[in-house]
Coordinates of C-alpha atoms in Angstrom, one line a residue:
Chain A
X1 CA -132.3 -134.4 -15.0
X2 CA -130.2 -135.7 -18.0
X3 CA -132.3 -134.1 -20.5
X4 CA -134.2 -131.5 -21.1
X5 CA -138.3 -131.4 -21.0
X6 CA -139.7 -130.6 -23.5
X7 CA -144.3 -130.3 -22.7
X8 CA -146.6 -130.2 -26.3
X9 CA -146.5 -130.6 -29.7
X10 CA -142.2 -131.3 -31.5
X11 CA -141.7 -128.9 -33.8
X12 CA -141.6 -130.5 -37.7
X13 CA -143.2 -133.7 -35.8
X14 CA -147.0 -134.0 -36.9
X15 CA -149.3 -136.3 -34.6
X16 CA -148.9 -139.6 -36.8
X17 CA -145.4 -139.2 -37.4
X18 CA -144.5 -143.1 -37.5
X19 CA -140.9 -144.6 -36.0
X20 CA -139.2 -147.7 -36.6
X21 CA -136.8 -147.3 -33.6
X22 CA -136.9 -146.2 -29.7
X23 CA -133.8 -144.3 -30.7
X24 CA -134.9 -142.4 -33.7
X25 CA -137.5 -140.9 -30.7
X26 CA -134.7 -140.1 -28.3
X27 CA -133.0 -138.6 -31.6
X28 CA -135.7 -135.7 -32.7
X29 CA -136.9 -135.4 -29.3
X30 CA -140.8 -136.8 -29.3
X31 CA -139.4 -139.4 -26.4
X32 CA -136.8 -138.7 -24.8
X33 CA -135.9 -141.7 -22.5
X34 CA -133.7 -144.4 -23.8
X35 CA -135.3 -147.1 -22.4
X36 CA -138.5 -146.3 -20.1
X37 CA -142.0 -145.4 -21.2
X38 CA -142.3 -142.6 -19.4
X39 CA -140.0 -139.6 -20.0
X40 CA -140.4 -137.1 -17.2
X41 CA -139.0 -136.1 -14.0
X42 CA -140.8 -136.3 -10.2
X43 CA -139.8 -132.6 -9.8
X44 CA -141.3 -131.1 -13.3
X45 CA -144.0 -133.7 -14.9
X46 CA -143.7 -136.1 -17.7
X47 CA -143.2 -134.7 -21.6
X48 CA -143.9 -138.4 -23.2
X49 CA -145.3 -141.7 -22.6
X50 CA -145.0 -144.7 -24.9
X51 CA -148.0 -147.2 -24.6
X52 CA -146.4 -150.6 -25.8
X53 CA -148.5 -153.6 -24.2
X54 CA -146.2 -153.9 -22.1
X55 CA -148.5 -154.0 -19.0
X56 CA -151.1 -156.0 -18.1
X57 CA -153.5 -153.5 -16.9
X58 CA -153.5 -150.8 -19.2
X59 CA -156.6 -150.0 -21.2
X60 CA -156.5 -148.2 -24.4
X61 CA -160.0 -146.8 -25.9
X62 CA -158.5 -144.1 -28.2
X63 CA -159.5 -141.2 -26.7
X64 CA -159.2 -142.1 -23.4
X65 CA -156.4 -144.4 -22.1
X66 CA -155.9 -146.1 -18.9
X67 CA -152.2 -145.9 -18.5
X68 CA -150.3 -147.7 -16.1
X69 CA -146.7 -146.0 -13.9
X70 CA -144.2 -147.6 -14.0
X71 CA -141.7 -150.3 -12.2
X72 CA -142.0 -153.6 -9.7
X73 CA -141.5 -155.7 -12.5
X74 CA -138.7 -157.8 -12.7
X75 CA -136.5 -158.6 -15.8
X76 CA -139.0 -161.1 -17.4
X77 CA -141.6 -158.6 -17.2
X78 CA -143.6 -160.1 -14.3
X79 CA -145.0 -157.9 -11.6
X80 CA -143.0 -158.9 -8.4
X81 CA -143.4 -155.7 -6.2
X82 CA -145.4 -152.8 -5.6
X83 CA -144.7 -149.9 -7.8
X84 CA -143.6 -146.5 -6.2
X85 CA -144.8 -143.5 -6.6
X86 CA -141.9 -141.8 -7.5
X87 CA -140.5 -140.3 -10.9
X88 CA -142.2 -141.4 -14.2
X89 CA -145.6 -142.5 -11.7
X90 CA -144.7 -138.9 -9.8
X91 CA -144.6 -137.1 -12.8
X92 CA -147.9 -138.2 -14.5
X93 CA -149.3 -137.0 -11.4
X94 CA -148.2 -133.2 -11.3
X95 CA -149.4 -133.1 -15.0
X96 CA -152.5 -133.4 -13.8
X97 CA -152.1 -131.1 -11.1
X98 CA -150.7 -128.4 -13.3
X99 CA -152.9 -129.2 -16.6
X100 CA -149.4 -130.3 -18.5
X101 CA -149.7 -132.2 -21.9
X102 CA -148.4 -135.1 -22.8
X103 CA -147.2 -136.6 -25.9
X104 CA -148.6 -140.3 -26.3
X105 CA -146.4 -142.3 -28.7
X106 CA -148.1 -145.9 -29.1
X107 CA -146.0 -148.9 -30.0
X108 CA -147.1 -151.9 -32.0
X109 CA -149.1 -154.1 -30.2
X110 CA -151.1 -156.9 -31.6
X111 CA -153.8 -157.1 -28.9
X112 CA -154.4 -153.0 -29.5
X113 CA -156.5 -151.9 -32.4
X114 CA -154.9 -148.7 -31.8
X115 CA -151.9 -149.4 -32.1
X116 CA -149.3 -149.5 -35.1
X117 CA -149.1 -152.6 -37.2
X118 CA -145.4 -152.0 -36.4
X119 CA -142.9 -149.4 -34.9
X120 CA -144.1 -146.6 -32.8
X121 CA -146.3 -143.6 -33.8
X122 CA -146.8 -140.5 -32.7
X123 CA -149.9 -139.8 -31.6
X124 CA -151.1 -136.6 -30.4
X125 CA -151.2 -134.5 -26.7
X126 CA -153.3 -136.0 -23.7
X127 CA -154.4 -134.2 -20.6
X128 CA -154.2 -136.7 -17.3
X129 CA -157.7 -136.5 -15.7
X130 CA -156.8 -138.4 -12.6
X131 CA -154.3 -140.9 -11.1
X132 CA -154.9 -143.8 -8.6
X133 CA -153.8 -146.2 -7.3
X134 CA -155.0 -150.1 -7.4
X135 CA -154.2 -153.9 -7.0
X136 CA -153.0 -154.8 -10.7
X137 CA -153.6 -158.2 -11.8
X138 CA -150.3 -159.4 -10.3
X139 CA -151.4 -158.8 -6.6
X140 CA -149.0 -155.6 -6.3
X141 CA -149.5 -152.2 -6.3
X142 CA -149.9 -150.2 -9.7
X143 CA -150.5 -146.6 -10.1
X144 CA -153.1 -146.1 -12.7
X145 CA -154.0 -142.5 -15.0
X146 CA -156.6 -141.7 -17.3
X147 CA -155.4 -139.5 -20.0
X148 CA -157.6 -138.0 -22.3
X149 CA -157.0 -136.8 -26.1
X150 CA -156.7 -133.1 -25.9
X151 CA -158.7 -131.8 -29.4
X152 CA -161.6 -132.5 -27.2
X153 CA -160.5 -129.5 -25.2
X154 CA -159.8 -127.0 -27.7
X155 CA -157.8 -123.5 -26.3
X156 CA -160.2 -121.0 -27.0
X157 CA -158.3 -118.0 -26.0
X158 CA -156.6 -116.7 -28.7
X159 CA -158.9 -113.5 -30.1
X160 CA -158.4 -114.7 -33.0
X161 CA -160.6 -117.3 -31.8
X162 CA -159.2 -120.0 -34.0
X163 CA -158.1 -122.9 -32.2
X164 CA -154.2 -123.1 -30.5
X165 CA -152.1 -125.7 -29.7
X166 CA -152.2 -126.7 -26.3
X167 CA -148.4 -126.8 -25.2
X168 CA -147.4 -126.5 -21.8
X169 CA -144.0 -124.4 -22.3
X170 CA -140.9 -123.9 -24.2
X171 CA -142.2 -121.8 -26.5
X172 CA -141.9 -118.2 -27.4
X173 CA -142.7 -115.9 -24.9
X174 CA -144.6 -113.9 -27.0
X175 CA -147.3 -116.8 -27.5
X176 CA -150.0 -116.8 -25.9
X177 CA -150.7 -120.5 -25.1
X178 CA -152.7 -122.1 -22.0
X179 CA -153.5 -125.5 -20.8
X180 CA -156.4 -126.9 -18.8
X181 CA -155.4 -127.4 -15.4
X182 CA -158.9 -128.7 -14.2
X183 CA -162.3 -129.3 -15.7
X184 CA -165.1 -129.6 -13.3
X185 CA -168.0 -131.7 -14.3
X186 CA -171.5 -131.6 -13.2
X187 CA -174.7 -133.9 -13.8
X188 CA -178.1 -133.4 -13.4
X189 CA -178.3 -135.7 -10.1
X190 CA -174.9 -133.7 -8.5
X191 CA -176.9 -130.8 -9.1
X192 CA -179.7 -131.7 -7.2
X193 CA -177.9 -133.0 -4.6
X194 CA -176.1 -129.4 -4.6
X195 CA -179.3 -128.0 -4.2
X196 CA -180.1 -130.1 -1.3
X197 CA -176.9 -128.9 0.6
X198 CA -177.8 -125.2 -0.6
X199 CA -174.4 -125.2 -1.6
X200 CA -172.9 -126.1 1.4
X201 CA -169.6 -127.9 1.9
X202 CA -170.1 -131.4 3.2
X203 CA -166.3 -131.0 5.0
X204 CA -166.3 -127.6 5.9
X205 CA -169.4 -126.0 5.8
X206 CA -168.4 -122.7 3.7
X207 CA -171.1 -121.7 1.0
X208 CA -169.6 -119.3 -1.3
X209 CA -172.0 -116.8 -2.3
X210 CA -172.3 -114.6 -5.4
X211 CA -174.3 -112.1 -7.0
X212 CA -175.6 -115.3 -9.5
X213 CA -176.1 -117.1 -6.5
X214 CA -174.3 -119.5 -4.0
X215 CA -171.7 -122.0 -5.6
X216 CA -170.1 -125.5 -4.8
X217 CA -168.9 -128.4 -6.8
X218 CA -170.4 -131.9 -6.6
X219 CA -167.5 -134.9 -6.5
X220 CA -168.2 -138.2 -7.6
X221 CA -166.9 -140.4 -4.7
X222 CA -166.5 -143.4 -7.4
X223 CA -165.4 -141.6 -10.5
X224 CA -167.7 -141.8 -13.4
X225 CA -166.5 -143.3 -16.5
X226 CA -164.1 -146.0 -17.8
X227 CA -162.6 -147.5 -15.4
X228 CA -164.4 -146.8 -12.5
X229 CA -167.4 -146.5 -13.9
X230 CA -169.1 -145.3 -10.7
X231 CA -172.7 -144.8 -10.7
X232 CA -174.5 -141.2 -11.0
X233 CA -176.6 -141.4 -8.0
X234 CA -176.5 -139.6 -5.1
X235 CA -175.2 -141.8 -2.5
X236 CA -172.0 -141.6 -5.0
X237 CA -171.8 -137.6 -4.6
X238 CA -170.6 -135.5 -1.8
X239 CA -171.3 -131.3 -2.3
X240 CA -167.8 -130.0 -1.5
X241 CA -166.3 -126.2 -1.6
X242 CA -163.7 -126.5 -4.3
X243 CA -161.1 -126.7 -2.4
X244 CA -162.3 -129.8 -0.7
X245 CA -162.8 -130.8 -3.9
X246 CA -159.4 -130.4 -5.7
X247 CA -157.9 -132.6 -2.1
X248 CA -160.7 -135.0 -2.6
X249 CA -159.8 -135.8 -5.9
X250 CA -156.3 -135.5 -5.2
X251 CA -156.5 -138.0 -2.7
X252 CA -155.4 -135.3 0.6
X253 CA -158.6 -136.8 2.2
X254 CA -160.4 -139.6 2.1
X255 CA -163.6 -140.5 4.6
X256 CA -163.9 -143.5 7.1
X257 CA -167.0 -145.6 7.0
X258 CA -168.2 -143.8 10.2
X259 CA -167.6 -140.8 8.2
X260 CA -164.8 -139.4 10.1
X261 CA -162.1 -137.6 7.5
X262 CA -158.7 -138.7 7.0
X263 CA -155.8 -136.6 6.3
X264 CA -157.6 -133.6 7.6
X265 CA -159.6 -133.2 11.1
X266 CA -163.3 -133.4 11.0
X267 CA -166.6 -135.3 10.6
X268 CA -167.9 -135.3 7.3
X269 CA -171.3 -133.7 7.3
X270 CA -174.4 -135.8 6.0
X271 CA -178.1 -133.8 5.5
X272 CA -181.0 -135.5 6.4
X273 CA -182.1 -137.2 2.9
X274 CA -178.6 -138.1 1.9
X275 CA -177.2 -141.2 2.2
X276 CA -173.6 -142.2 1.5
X277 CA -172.5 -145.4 -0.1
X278 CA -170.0 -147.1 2.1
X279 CA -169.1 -148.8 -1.2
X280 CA -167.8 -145.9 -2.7
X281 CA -166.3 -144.7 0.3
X282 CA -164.2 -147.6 0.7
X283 CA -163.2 -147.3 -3.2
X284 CA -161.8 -143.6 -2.9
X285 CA -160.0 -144.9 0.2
X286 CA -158.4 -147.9 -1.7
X287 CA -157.3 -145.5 -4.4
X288 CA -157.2 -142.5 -3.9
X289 CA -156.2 -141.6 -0.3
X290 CA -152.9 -140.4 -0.2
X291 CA -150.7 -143.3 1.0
X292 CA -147.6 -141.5 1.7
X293 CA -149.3 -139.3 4.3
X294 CA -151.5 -141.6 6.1
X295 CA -149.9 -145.0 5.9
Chain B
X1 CA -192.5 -119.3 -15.5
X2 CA -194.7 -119.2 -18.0
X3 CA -192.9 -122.1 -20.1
X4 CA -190.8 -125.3 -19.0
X5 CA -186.9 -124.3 -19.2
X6 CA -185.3 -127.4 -21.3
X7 CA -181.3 -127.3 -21.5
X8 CA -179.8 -128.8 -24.7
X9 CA -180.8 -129.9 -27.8
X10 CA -184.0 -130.3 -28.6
X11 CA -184.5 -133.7 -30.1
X12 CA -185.6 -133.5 -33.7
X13 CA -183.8 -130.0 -34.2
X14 CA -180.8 -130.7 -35.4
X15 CA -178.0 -127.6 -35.6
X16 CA -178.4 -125.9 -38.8
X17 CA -181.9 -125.8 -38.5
X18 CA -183.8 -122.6 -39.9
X19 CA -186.9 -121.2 -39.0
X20 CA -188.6 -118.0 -41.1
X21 CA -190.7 -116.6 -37.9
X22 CA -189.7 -116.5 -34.2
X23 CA -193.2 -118.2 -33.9
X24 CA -191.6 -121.0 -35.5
X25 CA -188.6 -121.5 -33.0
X26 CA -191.7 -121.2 -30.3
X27 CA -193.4 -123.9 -31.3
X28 CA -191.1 -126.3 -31.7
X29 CA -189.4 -125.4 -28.5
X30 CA -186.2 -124.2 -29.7
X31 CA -186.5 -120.5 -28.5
X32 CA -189.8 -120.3 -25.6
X33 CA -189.4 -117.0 -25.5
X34 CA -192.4 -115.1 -27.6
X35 CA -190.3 -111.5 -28.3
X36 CA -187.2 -111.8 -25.8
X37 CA -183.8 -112.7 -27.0
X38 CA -183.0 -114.7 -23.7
X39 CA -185.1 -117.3 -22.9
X40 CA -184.8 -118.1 -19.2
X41 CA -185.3 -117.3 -15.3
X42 CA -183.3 -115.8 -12.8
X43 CA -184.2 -118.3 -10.9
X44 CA -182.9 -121.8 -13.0
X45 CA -180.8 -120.4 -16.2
X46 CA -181.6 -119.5 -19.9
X47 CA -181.8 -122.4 -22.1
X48 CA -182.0 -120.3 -25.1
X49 CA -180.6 -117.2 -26.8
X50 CA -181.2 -115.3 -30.2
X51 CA -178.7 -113.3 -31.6
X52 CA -179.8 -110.8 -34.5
X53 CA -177.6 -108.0 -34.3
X54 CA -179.7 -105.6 -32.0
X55 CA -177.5 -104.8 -29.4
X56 CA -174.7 -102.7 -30.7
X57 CA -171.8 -104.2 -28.1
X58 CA -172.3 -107.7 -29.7
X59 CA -169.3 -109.1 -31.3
X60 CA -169.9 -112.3 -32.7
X61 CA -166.7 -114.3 -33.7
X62 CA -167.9 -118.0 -34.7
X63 CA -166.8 -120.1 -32.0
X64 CA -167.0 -117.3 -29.4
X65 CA -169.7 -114.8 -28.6
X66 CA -169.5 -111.6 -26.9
X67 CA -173.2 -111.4 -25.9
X68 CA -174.9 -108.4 -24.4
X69 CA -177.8 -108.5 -22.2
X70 CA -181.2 -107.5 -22.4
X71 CA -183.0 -104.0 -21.3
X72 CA -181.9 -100.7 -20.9
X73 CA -183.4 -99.8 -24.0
X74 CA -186.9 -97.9 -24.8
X75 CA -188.6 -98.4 -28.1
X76 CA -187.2 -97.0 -30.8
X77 CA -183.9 -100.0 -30.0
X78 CA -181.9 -97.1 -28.4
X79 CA -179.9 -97.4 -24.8
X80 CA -181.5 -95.2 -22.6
X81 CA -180.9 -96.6 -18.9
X82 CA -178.8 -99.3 -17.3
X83 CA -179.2 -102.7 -17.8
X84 CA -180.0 -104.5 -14.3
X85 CA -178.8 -108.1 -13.3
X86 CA -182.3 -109.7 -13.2
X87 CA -184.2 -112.0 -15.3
X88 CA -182.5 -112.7 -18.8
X89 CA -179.5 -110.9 -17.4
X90 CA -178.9 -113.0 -14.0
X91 CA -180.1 -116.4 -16.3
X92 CA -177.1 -116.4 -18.3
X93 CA -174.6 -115.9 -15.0
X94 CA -176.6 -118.7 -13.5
X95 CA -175.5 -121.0 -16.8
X96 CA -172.0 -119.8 -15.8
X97 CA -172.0 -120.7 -12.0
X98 CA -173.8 -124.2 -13.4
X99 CA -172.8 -125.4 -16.0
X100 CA -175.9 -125.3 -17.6
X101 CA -175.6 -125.2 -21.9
X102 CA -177.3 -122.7 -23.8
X103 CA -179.4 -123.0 -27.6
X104 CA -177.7 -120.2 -30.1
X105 CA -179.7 -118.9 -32.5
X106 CA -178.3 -116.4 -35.2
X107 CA -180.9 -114.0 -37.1
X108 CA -180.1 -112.1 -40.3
X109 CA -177.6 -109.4 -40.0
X110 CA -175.8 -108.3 -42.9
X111 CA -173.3 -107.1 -40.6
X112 CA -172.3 -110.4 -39.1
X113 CA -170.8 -113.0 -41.2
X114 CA -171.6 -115.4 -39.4
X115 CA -175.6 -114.6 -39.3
X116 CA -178.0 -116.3 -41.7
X117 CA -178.8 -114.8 -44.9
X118 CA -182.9 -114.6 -43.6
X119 CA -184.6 -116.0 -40.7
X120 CA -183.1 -117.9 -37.7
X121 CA -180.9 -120.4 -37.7
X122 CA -180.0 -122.8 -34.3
X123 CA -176.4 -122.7 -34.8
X124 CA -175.7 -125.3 -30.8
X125 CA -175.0 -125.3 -27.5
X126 CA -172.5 -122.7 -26.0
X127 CA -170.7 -122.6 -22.5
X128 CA -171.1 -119.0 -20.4
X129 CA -167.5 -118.7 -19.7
X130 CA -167.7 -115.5 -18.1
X131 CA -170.3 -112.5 -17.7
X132 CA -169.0 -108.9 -16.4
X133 CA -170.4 -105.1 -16.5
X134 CA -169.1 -102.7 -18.8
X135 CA -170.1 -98.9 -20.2
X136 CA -171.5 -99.6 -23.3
X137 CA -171.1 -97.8 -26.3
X138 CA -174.3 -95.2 -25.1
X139 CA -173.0 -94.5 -21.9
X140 CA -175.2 -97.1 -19.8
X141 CA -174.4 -100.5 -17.9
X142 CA -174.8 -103.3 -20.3
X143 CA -174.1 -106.8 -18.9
X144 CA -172.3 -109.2 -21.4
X145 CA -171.1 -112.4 -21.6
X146 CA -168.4 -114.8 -23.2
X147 CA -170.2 -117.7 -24.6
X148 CA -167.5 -120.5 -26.0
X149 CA -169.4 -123.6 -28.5
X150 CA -169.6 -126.3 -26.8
X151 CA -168.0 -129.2 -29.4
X152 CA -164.5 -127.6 -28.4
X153 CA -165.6 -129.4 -24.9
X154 CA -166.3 -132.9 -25.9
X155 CA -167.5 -134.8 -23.2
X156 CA -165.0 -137.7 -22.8
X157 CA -167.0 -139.6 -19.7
X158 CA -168.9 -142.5 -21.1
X159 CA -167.4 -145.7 -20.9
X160 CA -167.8 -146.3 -24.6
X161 CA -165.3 -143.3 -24.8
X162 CA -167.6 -141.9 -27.9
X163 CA -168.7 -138.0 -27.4
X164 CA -171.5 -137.5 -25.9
X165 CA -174.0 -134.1 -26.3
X166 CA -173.7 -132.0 -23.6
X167 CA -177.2 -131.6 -22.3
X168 CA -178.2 -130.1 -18.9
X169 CA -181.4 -131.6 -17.7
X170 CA -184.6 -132.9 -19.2
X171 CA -183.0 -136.1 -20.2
X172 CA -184.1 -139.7 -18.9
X173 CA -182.5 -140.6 -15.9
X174 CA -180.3 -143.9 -17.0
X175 CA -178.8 -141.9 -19.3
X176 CA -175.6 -140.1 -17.6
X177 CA -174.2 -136.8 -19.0
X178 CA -172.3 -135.0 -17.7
X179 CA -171.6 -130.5 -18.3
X180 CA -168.5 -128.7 -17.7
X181 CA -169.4 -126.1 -15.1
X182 CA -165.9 -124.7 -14.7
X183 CA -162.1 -124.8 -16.5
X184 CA -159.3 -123.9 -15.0
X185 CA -156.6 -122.7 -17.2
X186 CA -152.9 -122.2 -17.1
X187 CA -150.5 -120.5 -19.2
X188 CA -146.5 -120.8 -18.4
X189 CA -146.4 -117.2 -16.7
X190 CA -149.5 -118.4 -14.3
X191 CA -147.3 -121.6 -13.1
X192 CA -144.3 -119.8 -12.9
X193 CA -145.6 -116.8 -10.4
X194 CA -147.5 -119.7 -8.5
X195 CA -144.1 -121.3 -8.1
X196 CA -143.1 -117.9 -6.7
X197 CA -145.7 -118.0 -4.0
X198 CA -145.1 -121.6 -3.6
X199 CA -148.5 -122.4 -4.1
X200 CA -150.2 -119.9 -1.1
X201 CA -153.3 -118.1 -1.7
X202 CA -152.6 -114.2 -1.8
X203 CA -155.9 -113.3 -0.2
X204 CA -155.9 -116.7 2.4
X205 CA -152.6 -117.6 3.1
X206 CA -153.9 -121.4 2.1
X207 CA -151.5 -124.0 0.6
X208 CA -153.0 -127.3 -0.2
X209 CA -150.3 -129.5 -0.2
X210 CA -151.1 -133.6 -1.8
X211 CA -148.8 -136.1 -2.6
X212 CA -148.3 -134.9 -6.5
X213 CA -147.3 -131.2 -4.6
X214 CA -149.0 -128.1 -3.3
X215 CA -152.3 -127.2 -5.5
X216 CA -152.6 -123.6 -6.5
X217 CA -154.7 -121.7 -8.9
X218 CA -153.7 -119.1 -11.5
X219 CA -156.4 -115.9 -12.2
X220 CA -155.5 -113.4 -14.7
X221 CA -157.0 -110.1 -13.2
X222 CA -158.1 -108.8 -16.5
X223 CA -158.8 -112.3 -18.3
X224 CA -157.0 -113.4 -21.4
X225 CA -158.7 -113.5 -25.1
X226 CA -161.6 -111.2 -26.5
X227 CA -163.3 -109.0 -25.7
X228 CA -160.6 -108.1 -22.5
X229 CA -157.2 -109.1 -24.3
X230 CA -155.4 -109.2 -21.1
X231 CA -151.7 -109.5 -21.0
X232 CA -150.2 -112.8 -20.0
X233 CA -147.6 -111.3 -17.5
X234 CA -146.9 -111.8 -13.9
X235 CA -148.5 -108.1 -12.7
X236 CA -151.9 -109.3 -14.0
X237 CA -151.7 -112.9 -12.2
X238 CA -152.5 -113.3 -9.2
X239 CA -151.8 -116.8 -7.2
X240 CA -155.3 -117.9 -5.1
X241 CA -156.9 -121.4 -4.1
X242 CA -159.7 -122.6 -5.5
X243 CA -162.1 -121.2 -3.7
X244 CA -161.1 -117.3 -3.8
X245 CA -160.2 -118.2 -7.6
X246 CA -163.9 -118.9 -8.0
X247 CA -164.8 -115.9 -5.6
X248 CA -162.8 -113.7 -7.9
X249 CA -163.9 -115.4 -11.4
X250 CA -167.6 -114.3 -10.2
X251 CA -167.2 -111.0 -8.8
X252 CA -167.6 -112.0 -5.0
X253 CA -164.5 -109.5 -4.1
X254 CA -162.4 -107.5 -5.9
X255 CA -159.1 -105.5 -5.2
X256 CA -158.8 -101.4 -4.3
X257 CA -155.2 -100.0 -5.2
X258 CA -154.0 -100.2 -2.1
X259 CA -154.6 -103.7 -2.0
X260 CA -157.6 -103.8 0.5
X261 CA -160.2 -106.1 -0.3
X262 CA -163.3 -105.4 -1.3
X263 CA -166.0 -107.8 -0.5
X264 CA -164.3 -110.0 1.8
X265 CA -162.1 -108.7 4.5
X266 CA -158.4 -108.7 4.3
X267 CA -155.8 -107.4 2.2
X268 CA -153.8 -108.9 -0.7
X269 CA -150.7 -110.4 0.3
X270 CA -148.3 -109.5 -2.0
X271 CA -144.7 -110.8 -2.2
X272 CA -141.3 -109.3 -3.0
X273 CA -140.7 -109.9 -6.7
X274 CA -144.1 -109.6 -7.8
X275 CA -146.1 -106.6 -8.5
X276 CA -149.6 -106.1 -9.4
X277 CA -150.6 -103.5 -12.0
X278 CA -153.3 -101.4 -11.0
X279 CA -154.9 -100.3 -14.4
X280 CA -155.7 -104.5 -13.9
X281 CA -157.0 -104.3 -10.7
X282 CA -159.6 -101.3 -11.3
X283 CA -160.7 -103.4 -14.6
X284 CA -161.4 -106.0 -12.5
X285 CA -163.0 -103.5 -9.8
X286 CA -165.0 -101.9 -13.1
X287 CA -166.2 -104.9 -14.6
X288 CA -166.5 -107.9 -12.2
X289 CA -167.0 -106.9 -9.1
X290 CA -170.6 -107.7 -7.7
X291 CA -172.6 -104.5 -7.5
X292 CA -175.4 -105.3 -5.8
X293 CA -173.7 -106.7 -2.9
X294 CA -171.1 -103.7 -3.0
X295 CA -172.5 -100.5 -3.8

């Protein structure tokens, strides 16, 4: 690593803090790569993106950005290969698995409305929800994130109760700071469909039980929301145990169309009065199955 | 159930909303219960709450609520017998275990700055982020719970990106919300000890390994922030998987000094280089740990 990573807020640089130069980033240390957009290592996670129009897929809607890894394109910009998921695209990834911020820095783009008119600008921390990967428009392989802004997640930990920075490290020990690792979501129709499993796990049939009652976690086989935008019906949600969850989402498993698992042994189990979308099956498998493992 | 449980806002109230009689909060739905402060079953959730300053172990600090729960008490408002883990009580842990959002409403207390000067006031949704037993100040059980407002939780899923309320249920079915049933959080002492164990469960031996890394979860044994003020240190972390995180969170086992479990069978693996504090593992044994199932 040729520099050091440095996860959450700059000291003395508030979100807004405007740029006229990659370097001046590099200099106070809000980005830290010369050249790439993503500053970060495939060992540790990524401290910094820069969001510049660059690519063709991304999809920026403020609070929620669709970021694209990076690589396979060639000098003139054009897609020409696969990207790999390896060091910038890596690192995104084990933010989200370890609930690391980053800092989003957005450069001027004229086809973004949120971008800056010119420069770069600091703007804020994001949390990476998820990673994926797709078919960009080019016909190769992109890796795809959805990062969300992270006021919408306000530390509520301090007893003070007023609310913290989320920073991820390098700080004073004697701060007490955390970050969200993982934010489980539930809808109505995922807690019916709970109900109909009495909390059973669809992979591996554990129901956890409690004095408040048994407990599982519902999974949206198509992810809801932008850019998926997978529907909230039940042929789109499994009932999993959460750690069938955390590798479902983490793309460990995936699930044929005959329902047999892959990347782990097994059947999936279906209840009478459940059905399954082949559909969304076949979308998990196209992007989130772990290709490394099971290509 | 004499009344029809309704998570969320109620449409036409907005927060702020005051109310001179608890009749008032009844008819318009706000609060369904006639004299209780919980409004709820043991069997669904409690979709309601009034705080007014009658139970002594209340701390109310804005954004977070320390909430005690009901019974225990004869007439005259004093604590003369344990609380039990029914009804009201069991309501609020189901909310936890779900998801589910519940009403606040403050009544006058001159001793609580953030109460209403007179009458009620239906001051939003909170989160159940935890419930646990303690020894009040009278010398019974009192269940309580740590409620966090929900706006700190935006919910970031539509595809328009713009928030959206977080309501439980009792919402037409097009419309797709979703509620946060669990967060996972993560301080730098939590990653670094689960580095330590490389990501294996202490109680399973389980490391779920995906192509981002191994997956592991952090649980501080006596929690972080108010009312517990845990210490963010490795001998009150301990390194689990989801699933005995969650076990753990709700009280399904717990930890004797020796390291036996409680609960579940087995006994805490524990590995050179860390140590686990005891005075954190009887708090945890004291407070969390499912008595009905274990007494």
């Amino acid at each position: 690593m040729k520099f050091q990573l440095n996860f959450g807020h700059v000291p003395g640089i508030p979100v807004g803090a405007t740029f006229k130069l990659y370097k001046e980033m590099n200099d106070v240390g809000v980005h830290r790569s010369t050249m790439g957009g993503i500053s970060g290592s495939g060992k540790f996670g990524a401290d910094s993106i820069v969001i510049s129009g660059g690519y063709e897929d991304d999809q920026d809607m403020g609070n929620v950005i669709v970021y694209t890894g990076q690589g396979g394109r060639n000098d003139a910009g054009k897609h020409v290969r696969d990207q790999e998921f390896i060091r910038g695209n890596l690192a995104l990834a084990i933010n989200q698995k370890e609930g690391l911020p980053v800092r989003v820095i957005r450069g001027k783009d004229p086809k973004n409305s949120f971008a800056p008119d010119e420069g770069y600008r600091y703007d804020g921390l994001y949390r990476v929800e998820s990673h994926w990967h797709e078919v960009g428009k080019s016909g190769f392989t992109v890796w795809r994130y959805r990062l969300e802004k992270l006021e919408a997640t306000v530390e509520l930990y301090d007893s003070s109760s007023s609310p913290a920075p989320l920073t991820g490290g390098n700080q004073a020990p004697e701060r007490k700071s955390t970050t969200v690792q993982r934010i489980v979501r539930d809808t109505k129709r995922s807690k019916e469909l709970k109900k109909h499993y009495d909390y059973q796990c669809q992979v591996c049939n554990l129901r956890i039980t409690t004095a408040s009652g048994s407990y599982a976690e519902a999974a949206h086989i198509r992810p809801l929301g932008a850019p998926h935008d997978g529907p909230d019906t039940p042929n789109n949600i499994l009932c999993l145990c959460p750690n069938h969850h955390v590798m479902f989402d983490l793309g460990a498993f995936s699930i044929q169309d005959d329902l047999t698992l892959i990347g782990i042994d097994g059947v999936l189990f279906v209840k009478s009065g459940h059905q399954v979308a082949q559909e969304y099956l076949k979308y998990h498998r196209d992007h989130y199955l772990d290709r490394v493992k099971n290509s």
